[in-house]
mmCIF file with all atom_site columns, C-alpha atoms in Angstrom:
data_model
loop_
_atom_site.group_PDB
_atom_site.id
_atom_site.type_symbol
_atom_site.label_atom_id
_atom_site.label_alt_id
_atom_site.label_comp_id
_atom_site.label_asym_id
_atom_site.label_entity_id
_atom_site.label_seq_id
_atom_site.pdbx_PDB_ins_code
_atom_site.Cartn_x
_atom_site.Cartn_y
_atom_site.Cartn_z
_atom_site.occupancy
_atom_site.B_iso_or_equiv
_atom_site.pdbx_formal_charge
_atom_site.auth_seq_id
_atom_site.auth_comp_id
_atom_site.auth_asym_id
_atom_site.auth_atom_id
_atom_site.pdbx_PDB_model_num
ATOM 1   C CA . MET A 1 1   ? -46.916 15.152  -18.560 1.00 55.00 ? 1   MET A CA 1
ATOM 2   C CA . THR A 1 2   ? -48.617 15.264  -21.510 1.00 77.00 ? 2   THR A CA 1
ATOM 3   C CA . GLN A 1 3   ? -48.631 18.284  -23.845 1.00 81.00 ? 3   GLN A CA 1
ATOM 4   C CA . GLN A 1 4   ? -52.324 19.020  -23.027 1.00 79.00 ? 4   GLN A CA 1
ATOM 5   C CA . GLN A 1 5   ? -51.429 19.121  -19.087 1.00 79.00 ? 5   GLN A CA 1
ATOM 6   C CA . GLU A 1 6   ? -49.046 21.239  -19.464 1.00 83.00 ? 6   GLU A CA 1
ATOM 7   C CA . LYS A 1 7   ? -50.686 23.525  -21.373 1.00 83.00 ? 7   LYS A CA 1
ATOM 8   C CA . LEU A 1 8   ? -53.655 23.353  -18.670 1.00 81.00 ? 8   LEU A CA 1
ATOM 9   C CA . SER A 1 9   ? -51.304 23.360  -16.441 1.00 81.00 ? 9   SER A CA 1
ATOM 10  C CA . ALA A 1 10  ? -49.500 27.302  -18.302 1.00 83.00 ? 10  ALA A CA 1
ATOM 11  C CA . PHE A 1 11  ? -53.324 27.991  -18.508 1.00 83.00 ? 11  PHE A CA 1
ATOM 12  C CA . MET A 1 12  ? -53.901 28.293  -14.978 1.00 80.00 ? 12  MET A CA 1
ATOM 13  C CA . ASP A 1 13  ? -50.608 29.967  -13.411 1.00 79.00 ? 13  ASP A CA 1
ATOM 14  C CA . GLY A 1 14  ? -51.543 33.045  -16.338 1.00 79.00 ? 14  GLY A CA 1
ATOM 15  C CA . GLU A 1 15  ? -48.778 31.945  -18.902 1.00 83.00 ? 15  GLU A CA 1
ATOM 16  C CA . ILE A 1 16  ? -50.579 31.396  -21.791 1.00 81.00 ? 16  ILE A CA 1
ATOM 17  C CA . GLU A 1 17  ? -54.025 32.640  -23.479 1.00 78.00 ? 17  GLU A CA 1
ATOM 18  C CA . GLY A 1 18  ? -56.078 30.732  -25.520 1.00 75.00 ? 18  GLY A CA 1
ATOM 19  C CA . ASN A 1 19  ? -59.303 29.395  -26.548 1.00 77.00 ? 19  ASN A CA 1
ATOM 20  C CA . ASP A 1 20  ? -57.963 25.683  -27.744 1.00 81.00 ? 20  ASP A CA 1
ATOM 21  C CA . ILE A 1 21  ? -57.366 24.713  -24.254 1.00 81.00 ? 21  ILE A CA 1
ATOM 22  C CA . ILE A 1 22  ? -60.717 25.547  -22.916 1.00 82.00 ? 22  ILE A CA 1
ATOM 23  C CA . ASP A 1 23  ? -62.063 24.001  -25.812 1.00 84.00 ? 23  ASP A CA 1
ATOM 24  C CA . ALA A 1 24  ? -60.289 20.630  -25.117 1.00 83.00 ? 24  ALA A CA 1
ATOM 25  C CA . ILE A 1 25  ? -60.961 20.793  -21.111 1.00 82.00 ? 25  ILE A CA 1
ATOM 26  C CA . LYS A 1 26  ? -64.970 20.884  -22.144 1.00 85.00 ? 26  LYS A CA 1
ATOM 27  C CA . HIS A 1 27  ? -64.008 17.825  -24.455 1.00 86.00 ? 27  HIS A CA 1
ATOM 28  C CA . ASP A 1 28  ? -61.832 15.590  -21.959 1.00 85.00 ? 28  ASP A CA 1
ATOM 29  C CA . GLU A 1 29  ? -62.859 13.933  -18.876 1.00 85.00 ? 29  GLU A CA 1
ATOM 30  C CA . ALA A 1 30  ? -59.189 13.742  -17.462 1.00 84.00 ? 30  ALA A CA 1
ATOM 31  C CA . LEU A 1 31  ? -58.868 17.028  -18.026 1.00 84.00 ? 31  LEU A CA 1
ATOM 32  C CA . GLN A 1 32  ? -61.465 17.869  -16.251 1.00 84.00 ? 32  GLN A CA 1
ATOM 33  C CA . ALA A 1 33  ? -61.256 15.607  -13.498 1.00 83.00 ? 33  ALA A CA 1
ATOM 34  C CA . LYS A 1 34  ? -56.946 17.498  -13.329 1.00 85.00 ? 34  LYS A CA 1
ATOM 35  C CA . TRP A 1 35  ? -58.468 21.072  -13.824 1.00 83.00 ? 35  TRP A CA 1
ATOM 36  C CA . GLN A 1 36  ? -60.813 20.232  -10.441 1.00 82.00 ? 36  GLN A CA 1
ATOM 37  C CA . ARG A 1 37  ? -57.923 18.727  -9.115  1.00 81.00 ? 37  ARG A CA 1
ATOM 38  C CA . TYR A 1 38  ? -55.189 21.487  -9.591  1.00 82.00 ? 38  TYR A CA 1
ATOM 39  C CA . HIS A 1 39  ? -58.228 24.570  -8.220  1.00 79.00 ? 39  HIS A CA 1
ATOM 40  C CA . VAL A 1 40  ? -58.960 22.438  -4.695  1.00 79.00 ? 40  VAL A CA 1
ATOM 41  C CA . ILE A 1 41  ? -54.653 22.319  -4.694  1.00 80.00 ? 41  ILE A CA 1
ATOM 42  C CA . ARG A 1 42  ? -54.777 25.642  -4.968  1.00 79.00 ? 42  ARG A CA 1
ATOM 43  C CA . GLY A 1 43  ? -57.637 26.490  -2.973  1.00 79.00 ? 43  GLY A CA 1
ATOM 44  C CA . ALA A 1 44  ? -55.590 24.370  -0.313  1.00 78.00 ? 44  ALA A CA 1
ATOM 45  C CA . MET A 1 45  ? -52.595 26.211  -0.708  1.00 81.00 ? 45  MET A CA 1
ATOM 46  C CA . ARG A 1 46  ? -53.916 29.691  -0.438  1.00 80.00 ? 46  ARG A CA 1
ATOM 47  C CA . LYS A 1 47  ? -56.248 28.590  1.862   1.00 77.00 ? 47  LYS A CA 1
ATOM 48  C CA . GLU A 1 48  ? -59.655 29.248  0.729   1.00 74.00 ? 48  GLU A CA 1
ATOM 49  C CA . ALA A 1 49  ? -62.177 27.276  2.413   1.00 63.00 ? 49  ALA A CA 1
ATOM 50  C CA . ASN A 1 50  ? -64.573 28.309  -0.821  1.00 64.00 ? 50  ASN A CA 1
ATOM 51  C CA . VAL A 1 51  ? -62.823 24.945  -2.487  1.00 55.00 ? 51  VAL A CA 1
ATOM 52  C CA . ALA A 1 52  ? -63.801 21.769  -1.469  1.00 57.00 ? 52  ALA A CA 1
ATOM 53  C CA . PRO A 1 53  ? -62.475 18.498  -3.027  1.00 59.00 ? 53  PRO A CA 1
ATOM 54  C CA . GLN A 1 54  ? -65.264 16.320  -4.047  1.00 65.00 ? 54  GLN A CA 1
ATOM 55  C CA . LEU A 1 55  ? -64.890 12.590  -3.410  1.00 64.00 ? 55  LEU A CA 1
ATOM 56  C CA . ASP A 1 56  ? -66.431 9.804   -5.129  1.00 70.00 ? 56  ASP A CA 1
ATOM 57  C CA . ILE A 1 57  ? -64.994 6.923   -3.508  1.00 74.00 ? 57  ILE A CA 1
ATOM 58  C CA . THR A 1 58  ? -68.283 4.351   -4.245  1.00 82.00 ? 58  THR A CA 1
ATOM 59  C CA . ALA A 1 59  ? -65.997 2.581   -6.979  1.00 81.00 ? 59  ALA A CA 1
ATOM 60  C CA . SER A 1 60  ? -62.808 2.082   -4.953  1.00 81.00 ? 60  SER A CA 1
ATOM 61  C CA . VAL A 1 61  ? -65.240 0.567   -2.244  1.00 84.00 ? 61  VAL A CA 1
ATOM 62  C CA . ALA A 1 62  ? -67.022 -1.547  -4.240  1.00 87.00 ? 62  ALA A CA 1
ATOM 63  C CA . ALA A 1 63  ? -64.030 -2.556  -5.947  1.00 86.00 ? 63  ALA A CA 1
ATOM 64  C CA . ALA A 1 64  ? -62.849 -3.261  -2.405  1.00 86.00 ? 64  ALA A CA 1
ATOM 65  C CA . LEU A 1 65  ? -65.475 -5.331  -1.564  1.00 84.00 ? 65  LEU A CA 1
ATOM 66  C CA . ALA A 1 66  ? -65.326 -7.148  -4.706  1.00 86.00 ? 66  ALA A CA 1
ATOM 67  C CA . ASP A 1 67  ? -61.703 -8.475  -4.024  1.00 85.00 ? 67  ASP A CA 1
ATOM 68  C CA . GLU A 1 68  ? -62.354 -9.128  -0.332  1.00 83.00 ? 68  GLU A CA 1
ATOM 69  C CA . PRO A 1 69  ? -62.659 -13.034 0.860   1.00 81.00 ? 69  PRO A CA 1
ATOM 70  C CA . ALA A 1 70  ? -65.844 -14.796 1.794   1.00 77.00 ? 70  ALA A CA 1
ATOM 71  C CA . ILE A 1 71  ? -66.448 -15.389 5.318   1.00 77.00 ? 71  ILE A CA 1
ATOM 72  C CA . VAL A 1 72  ? -66.659 -18.846 6.153   1.00 74.00 ? 72  VAL A CA 1
ATOM 73  C CA . ALA A 1 73  ? -68.197 -20.352 9.618   1.00 72.00 ? 73  ALA A CA 1
ATOM 74  C CA . PRO A 1 74  ? -65.943 -21.617 12.513  1.00 70.00 ? 74  PRO A CA 1
ATOM 75  C CA . LYS A 1 75  ? -65.628 -25.049 12.604  1.00 70.00 ? 75  LYS A CA 1
ATOM 76  C CA . PRO A 1 76  ? -67.005 -27.582 14.944  1.00 65.00 ? 76  PRO A CA 1
ATOM 77  C CA . SER A 1 77  ? -65.423 -28.050 18.381  1.00 63.00 ? 77  SER A CA 1
ATOM 78  C CA . ARG A 1 78  ? -64.030 -31.381 17.875  1.00 64.00 ? 78  ARG A CA 1
ATOM 79  C CA . TRP A 1 79  ? -64.921 -31.997 22.089  1.00 58.00 ? 79  TRP A CA 1
ATOM 80  C CA . ARG A 1 80  ? -68.364 -31.589 20.822  1.00 57.00 ? 80  ARG A CA 1
ATOM 81  C CA . SER A 1 81  ? -68.262 -35.141 18.669  1.00 59.00 ? 81  SER A CA 1
ATOM 82  C CA . ILE A 1 82  ? -66.661 -37.611 21.649  1.00 59.00 ? 82  ILE A CA 1
ATOM 83  C CA . PRO A 1 83  ? -70.001 -38.235 23.832  1.00 57.00 ? 83  PRO A CA 1
ATOM 84  C CA . ALA A 1 84  ? -68.453 -38.319 27.164  1.00 55.00 ? 84  ALA A CA 1
ATOM 85  C CA . LEU A 1 85  ? -65.715 -35.173 27.059  1.00 53.00 ? 85  LEU A CA 1
ATOM 86  C CA . GLY A 1 86  ? -68.658 -33.249 25.162  1.00 52.00 ? 86  GLY A CA 1
ATOM 87  C CA . SER A 1 87  ? -70.628 -32.618 28.260  1.00 58.00 ? 87  SER A CA 1
ATOM 88  C CA . VAL A 1 88  ? -67.469 -31.836 30.972  1.00 58.00 ? 88  VAL A CA 1
ATOM 89  C CA . ILE A 1 89  ? -65.149 -28.866 28.280  1.00 63.00 ? 89  ILE A CA 1
ATOM 90  C CA . PRO A 1 90  ? -68.713 -26.701 28.984  1.00 67.00 ? 90  PRO A CA 1
ATOM 91  C CA . PHE A 1 91  ? -69.060 -27.562 32.955  1.00 67.00 ? 91  PHE A CA 1
ATOM 92  C CA . ALA A 1 92  ? -65.529 -27.162 33.245  1.00 69.00 ? 92  ALA A CA 1
ATOM 93  C CA . LYS A 1 93  ? -65.592 -23.621 31.992  1.00 74.00 ? 93  LYS A CA 1
ATOM 94  C CA . GLN A 1 94  ? -68.768 -22.526 33.590  1.00 77.00 ? 94  GLN A CA 1
ATOM 95  C CA . SER A 1 95  ? -66.768 -23.962 37.052  1.00 80.00 ? 95  SER A CA 1
ATOM 96  C CA . GLY A 1 96  ? -63.707 -22.157 36.120  1.00 81.00 ? 96  GLY A CA 1
ATOM 97  C CA . GLN A 1 97  ? -66.028 -18.608 35.493  1.00 84.00 ? 97  GLN A CA 1
ATOM 98  C CA . PHE A 1 98  ? -68.129 -19.678 39.330  1.00 85.00 ? 98  PHE A CA 1
ATOM 99  C CA . ALA A 1 99  ? -64.804 -20.224 41.019  1.00 87.00 ? 99  ALA A CA 1
ATOM 100 C CA . VAL A 1 100 ? -63.557 -16.512 39.509  1.00 88.00 ? 100 VAL A CA 1
ATOM 101 C CA . ALA A 1 101 ? -67.090 -14.710 40.380  1.00 90.00 ? 101 ALA A CA 1
ATOM 102 C CA . ALA A 1 102 ? -66.601 -16.109 44.150  1.00 91.00 ? 102 ALA A CA 1
ATOM 103 C CA . SER A 1 103 ? -63.172 -15.339 45.100  1.00 92.00 ? 103 SER A CA 1
ATOM 104 C CA . VAL A 1 104 ? -63.916 -11.458 43.724  1.00 91.00 ? 104 VAL A CA 1
ATOM 105 C CA . ALA A 1 105 ? -67.601 -11.560 46.254  1.00 92.00 ? 105 ALA A CA 1
ATOM 106 C CA . LEU A 1 106 ? -65.556 -12.924 48.754  1.00 92.00 ? 106 LEU A CA 1
ATOM 107 C CA . ALA A 1 107 ? -62.079 -9.913  48.419  1.00 92.00 ? 107 ALA A CA 1
ATOM 108 C CA . VAL A 1 108 ? -64.850 -7.419  48.275  1.00 91.00 ? 108 VAL A CA 1
ATOM 109 C CA . ILE A 1 109 ? -66.634 -8.691  51.205  1.00 91.00 ? 109 ILE A CA 1
ATOM 110 C CA . ILE A 1 110 ? -64.111 -8.773  53.689  1.00 90.00 ? 110 ILE A CA 1
ATOM 111 C CA . GLY A 1 111 ? -62.696 -5.136  51.867  1.00 86.00 ? 111 GLY A CA 1
ATOM 112 C CA . VAL A 1 112 ? -65.504 -3.637  52.561  1.00 85.00 ? 112 VAL A CA 1
ATOM 113 C CA . GLN A 1 113 ? -65.859 -5.085  56.267  1.00 84.00 ? 113 GLN A CA 1
ATOM 114 C CA . GLN A 1 114 ? -61.721 -4.081  56.577  1.00 82.00 ? 114 GLN A CA 1
ATOM 115 C CA . PHE A 1 115 ? -63.191 -0.208  55.482  1.00 78.00 ? 115 PHE A CA 1
ATOM 116 C CA . ASN A 1 116 ? -66.099 -0.132  57.943  1.00 78.00 ? 116 ASN A CA 1
ATOM 117 C CA . GLN A 1 117 ? -64.166 -1.087  61.276  1.00 76.00 ? 117 GLN A CA 1
ATOM 118 C CA . PRO A 1 118 ? -64.863 1.320   63.598  1.00 72.00 ? 118 PRO A CA 1
ATOM 119 C CA . VAL A 1 119 ? -62.237 4.057   63.701  1.00 67.00 ? 119 VAL A CA 1
ATOM 120 C CA . PRO A 1 120 ? -60.138 3.520   67.564  1.00 63.00 ? 120 PRO A CA 1
ATOM 121 C CA . THR A 1 121 ? -59.965 6.329   69.676  1.00 66.00 ? 121 THR A CA 1
ATOM 122 C CA . GLU A 1 122 ? -56.840 4.582   71.093  1.00 62.00 ? 122 GLU A CA 1
ATOM 123 C CA . PRO A 1 123 ? -53.034 4.567   70.207  1.00 61.00 ? 123 PRO A CA 1
ATOM 124 C CA . PHE A 1 124 ? -53.853 0.984   70.517  1.00 61.00 ? 124 PHE A CA 1
ATOM 125 C CA . GLU A 1 125 ? -56.081 -1.685  71.969  1.00 61.00 ? 125 GLU A CA 1
ATOM 126 C CA . THR A 1 126 ? -56.392 -2.229  75.076  1.00 60.00 ? 126 THR A CA 1
ATOM 127 C CA . PHE A 1 127 ? -57.981 -5.582  76.742  1.00 61.00 ? 127 PHE A CA 1
ATOM 128 C CA . SER A 1 128 ? -59.826 -5.316  80.324  1.00 60.00 ? 128 SER A CA 1
ATOM 129 C CA . THR A 1 129 ? -57.423 -6.159  83.223  1.00 55.00 ? 129 THR A CA 1
ATOM 130 C CA . ALA A 1 130 ? -60.220 -6.103  86.087  1.00 58.00 ? 130 ALA A CA 1
ATOM 131 C CA . ARG A 1 131 ? -60.593 -9.969  86.904  1.00 57.00 ? 131 ARG A CA 1
ATOM 132 C CA . PRO A 1 132 ? -56.675 -11.388 86.526  1.00 50.00 ? 132 PRO A CA 1
ATOM 133 C CA . GLN A 1 133 ? -56.995 -15.271 86.301  1.00 55.00 ? 133 GLN A CA 1
ATOM 134 C CA . GLY A 1 134 ? -54.469 -17.730 88.059  1.00 57.00 ? 134 GLY A CA 1
ATOM 135 C CA . GLY A 1 135 ? -53.899 -15.526 91.044  1.00 59.00 ? 135 GLY A CA 1
ATOM 136 C CA . LEU A 1 136 ? -51.777 -13.230 88.977  1.00 60.00 ? 136 LEU A CA 1
ATOM 137 C CA . ALA A 1 137 ? -50.905 -9.405  88.897  1.00 61.00 ? 137 ALA A CA 1
ATOM 138 C CA . PRO A 1 138 ? -51.383 -7.619  86.130  1.00 59.00 ? 138 PRO A CA 1
ATOM 139 C CA . VAL A 1 139 ? -48.892 -6.391  84.272  1.00 61.00 ? 139 VAL A CA 1
ATOM 140 C CA . SER A 1 140 ? -47.844 -2.503  84.324  1.00 61.00 ? 140 SER A CA 1
ATOM 141 C CA . LEU A 1 141 ? -45.069 -0.520  83.188  1.00 61.00 ? 141 LEU A CA 1
ATOM 142 C CA . GLU A 1 142 ? -45.468 1.410   86.761  1.00 60.00 ? 142 GLU A CA 1
ATOM 143 C CA . GLN A 1 143 ? -44.211 -1.999  89.121  1.00 56.00 ? 143 GLN A CA 1
ATOM 144 C CA . THR A 1 144 ? -41.177 -2.504  90.143  1.00 62.00 ? 144 THR A CA 1
ATOM 145 C CA . ARG A 1 145 ? -39.457 -5.476  91.224  1.00 62.00 ? 145 ARG A CA 1
ATOM 146 C CA . ALA A 1 146 ? -36.396 -4.639  93.496  1.00 62.00 ? 146 ALA A CA 1
ATOM 147 C CA . LEU A 1 147 ? -33.881 -7.429  93.573  1.00 53.00 ? 147 LEU A CA 1
ATOM 148 C CA . PRO A 1 148 ? -33.325 -9.298  96.780  1.00 58.00 ? 148 PRO A CA 1
ATOM 149 C CA . ARG A 1 149 ? -29.587 -8.689  98.409  1.00 61.00 ? 149 ARG A CA 1
ATOM 150 C CA . ASN A 1 150 ? -27.804 -11.736 96.579  1.00 66.00 ? 150 ASN A CA 1
ATOM 151 C CA . ASP A 1 151 ? -29.234 -10.424 93.304  1.00 74.00 ? 151 ASP A CA 1
ATOM 152 C CA . MET A 1 152 ? -27.610 -7.610  93.788  1.00 79.00 ? 152 MET A CA 1
ATOM 153 C CA . ASN A 1 153 ? -23.706 -8.962  95.034  1.00 82.00 ? 153 ASN A CA 1
ATOM 154 C CA . GLU A 1 154 ? -23.786 -10.687 92.470  1.00 85.00 ? 154 GLU A CA 1
ATOM 155 C CA . VAL A 1 155 ? -24.478 -7.985  89.286  1.00 86.00 ? 155 VAL A CA 1
ATOM 156 C CA . LEU A 1 156 ? -22.267 -5.615  91.192  1.00 88.00 ? 156 LEU A CA 1
ATOM 157 C CA . GLU A 1 157 ? -19.384 -8.599  90.884  1.00 89.00 ? 157 GLU A CA 1
ATOM 158 C CA . THR A 1 158 ? -19.929 -9.562  87.641  1.00 91.00 ? 158 THR A CA 1
ATOM 159 C CA . LYS A 1 159 ? -19.176 -5.370  86.631  1.00 92.00 ? 159 LYS A CA 1
ATOM 160 C CA . ARG A 1 160 ? -15.892 -5.776  88.864  1.00 93.00 ? 160 ARG A CA 1
ATOM 161 C CA . LYS A 1 161 ? -14.729 -8.617  86.382  1.00 94.00 ? 161 LYS A CA 1
ATOM 162 C CA . ILE A 1 162 ? -15.536 -7.026  83.893  1.00 93.00 ? 162 ILE A CA 1
ATOM 163 C CA . ASN A 1 163 ? -13.763 -3.858  84.421  1.00 94.00 ? 163 ASN A CA 1
ATOM 164 C CA . ALA A 1 164 ? -11.013 -5.789  85.682  1.00 93.00 ? 164 ALA A CA 1
ATOM 165 C CA . LEU A 1 165 ? -10.945 -7.461  82.231  1.00 94.00 ? 165 LEU A CA 1
ATOM 166 C CA . ILE A 1 166 ? -11.349 -4.083  80.772  1.00 93.00 ? 166 ILE A CA 1
ATOM 167 C CA . ALA A 1 167 ? -8.391  -2.254  82.174  1.00 93.00 ? 167 ALA A CA 1
ATOM 168 C CA . ASP A 1 168 ? -5.750  -5.742  81.508  1.00 93.00 ? 168 ASP A CA 1
ATOM 169 C CA . HIS A 1 169 ? -6.881  -5.532  77.249  1.00 93.00 ? 169 HIS A CA 1
ATOM 170 C CA . GLU A 1 170 ? -5.750  -1.736  77.619  1.00 93.00 ? 170 GLU A CA 1
ATOM 171 C CA . GLN A 1 171 ? -2.569  -2.341  79.497  1.00 93.00 ? 171 GLN A CA 1
ATOM 172 C CA . GLN A 1 172 ? -1.663  -5.617  77.053  1.00 93.00 ? 172 GLN A CA 1
ATOM 173 C CA . ILE A 1 173 ? -2.620  -2.975  74.650  1.00 93.00 ? 173 ILE A CA 1
ATOM 174 C CA . ARG A 1 174 ? 0.248   -0.163  75.490  1.00 92.00 ? 174 ARG A CA 1
ATOM 175 C CA . LEU A 1 175 ? 2.754   -3.088  76.478  1.00 92.00 ? 175 LEU A CA 1
ATOM 176 C CA . LYS A 1 176 ? 2.350   -3.973  72.421  1.00 92.00 ? 176 LYS A CA 1
ATOM 177 C CA . GLN A 1 177 ? 2.971   -0.419  71.500  1.00 92.00 ? 177 GLN A CA 1
ATOM 178 C CA . ASP A 1 178 ? 5.633   0.131   73.718  1.00 91.00 ? 178 ASP A CA 1
ATOM 179 C CA . GLU A 1 179 ? 7.106   -2.978  72.813  1.00 90.00 ? 179 GLU A CA 1
ATOM 180 C CA . GLU A 1 180 ? 6.418   -2.535  69.029  1.00 89.00 ? 180 GLU A CA 1
ATOM 181 C CA . ALA A 1 181 ? 7.712   1.525   69.419  1.00 87.00 ? 181 ALA A CA 1
ATOM 182 C CA . SER A 1 182 ? 11.040  -0.153  70.610  1.00 87.00 ? 182 SER A CA 1
ATOM 183 C CA . SER A 1 183 ? 12.021  -2.467  68.178  1.00 86.00 ? 183 SER A CA 1
ATOM 184 C CA . GLU A 1 184 ? 11.603  0.079   65.277  1.00 83.00 ? 184 GLU A CA 1
ATOM 185 C CA . SER A 1 185 ? 13.553  2.534   67.448  1.00 81.00 ? 185 SER A CA 1
ATOM 186 C CA . ASN A 1 186 ? 16.425  -0.600  68.130  1.00 78.00 ? 186 ASN A CA 1
ATOM 187 C CA . THR A 1 187 ? 16.096  -1.169  63.479  1.00 79.00 ? 187 THR A CA 1
ATOM 188 C CA . ASP A 1 188 ? 16.820  2.474   63.470  1.00 75.00 ? 188 ASP A CA 1
ATOM 189 C CA . LYS A 1 189 ? 19.859  2.099   65.354  1.00 72.00 ? 189 LYS A CA 1
ATOM 190 C CA . GLU A 1 190 ? 21.646  -0.470  64.219  1.00 73.00 ? 190 GLU A CA 1
ATOM 191 C CA . ALA A 1 191 ? 20.818  1.099   60.298  1.00 70.00 ? 191 ALA A CA 1
ATOM 192 C CA . SER A 1 192 ? 22.484  3.756   61.130  1.00 72.00 ? 192 SER A CA 1
ATOM 193 C CA . GLN A 1 193 ? 25.330  2.924   63.094  1.00 71.00 ? 193 GLN A CA 1
ATOM 194 C CA . ARG A 1 194 ? 26.399  0.075   60.377  1.00 64.00 ? 194 ARG A CA 1
ATOM 195 C CA . PRO A 1 195 ? 29.231  1.492   57.660  1.00 59.00 ? 195 PRO A CA 1
ATOM 196 C CA . GLU A 1 196 ? 27.231  1.691   54.293  1.00 55.00 ? 196 GLU A CA 1
#
């Protein structure tokens, strides 16, 4: 900080009094700018609304524009230079755009058709069974078919065989458990009879 700026800061803080700093501010533009900035900072710190900074950014914007590079026009497409391909490439682009548009239109049409279907009054659709074709009777849950006597005997015989297999299996499990228990007790007796 220069000596003039230190005096300016001290004058604003009320530490010094003097007309020499006021004369210096009147004649020096840099000190005037500092004086203004210091007052804006003090007003912002005190939350005083009457002090507003005056910004002049025209010079900085003009300098930035002067440094900006010039915009160059884009190069012509190299496909345009080939006579056969020059007309095919734009056609392919258009075809792709038409395909996308057609797909979107189809999706919208199908969506609208699905959305506008009437709400069914029954939980599921039923079809008319007024005329059975081929001489067949319509299917119904209420109709039951009685098994012939031969089939009933076969079912009972199959159930008997299954029950016999289950009983045999349970008996074999019991025998195996008994054998294991007796072999364990024999090994325990032999171990207790051995002299140590």
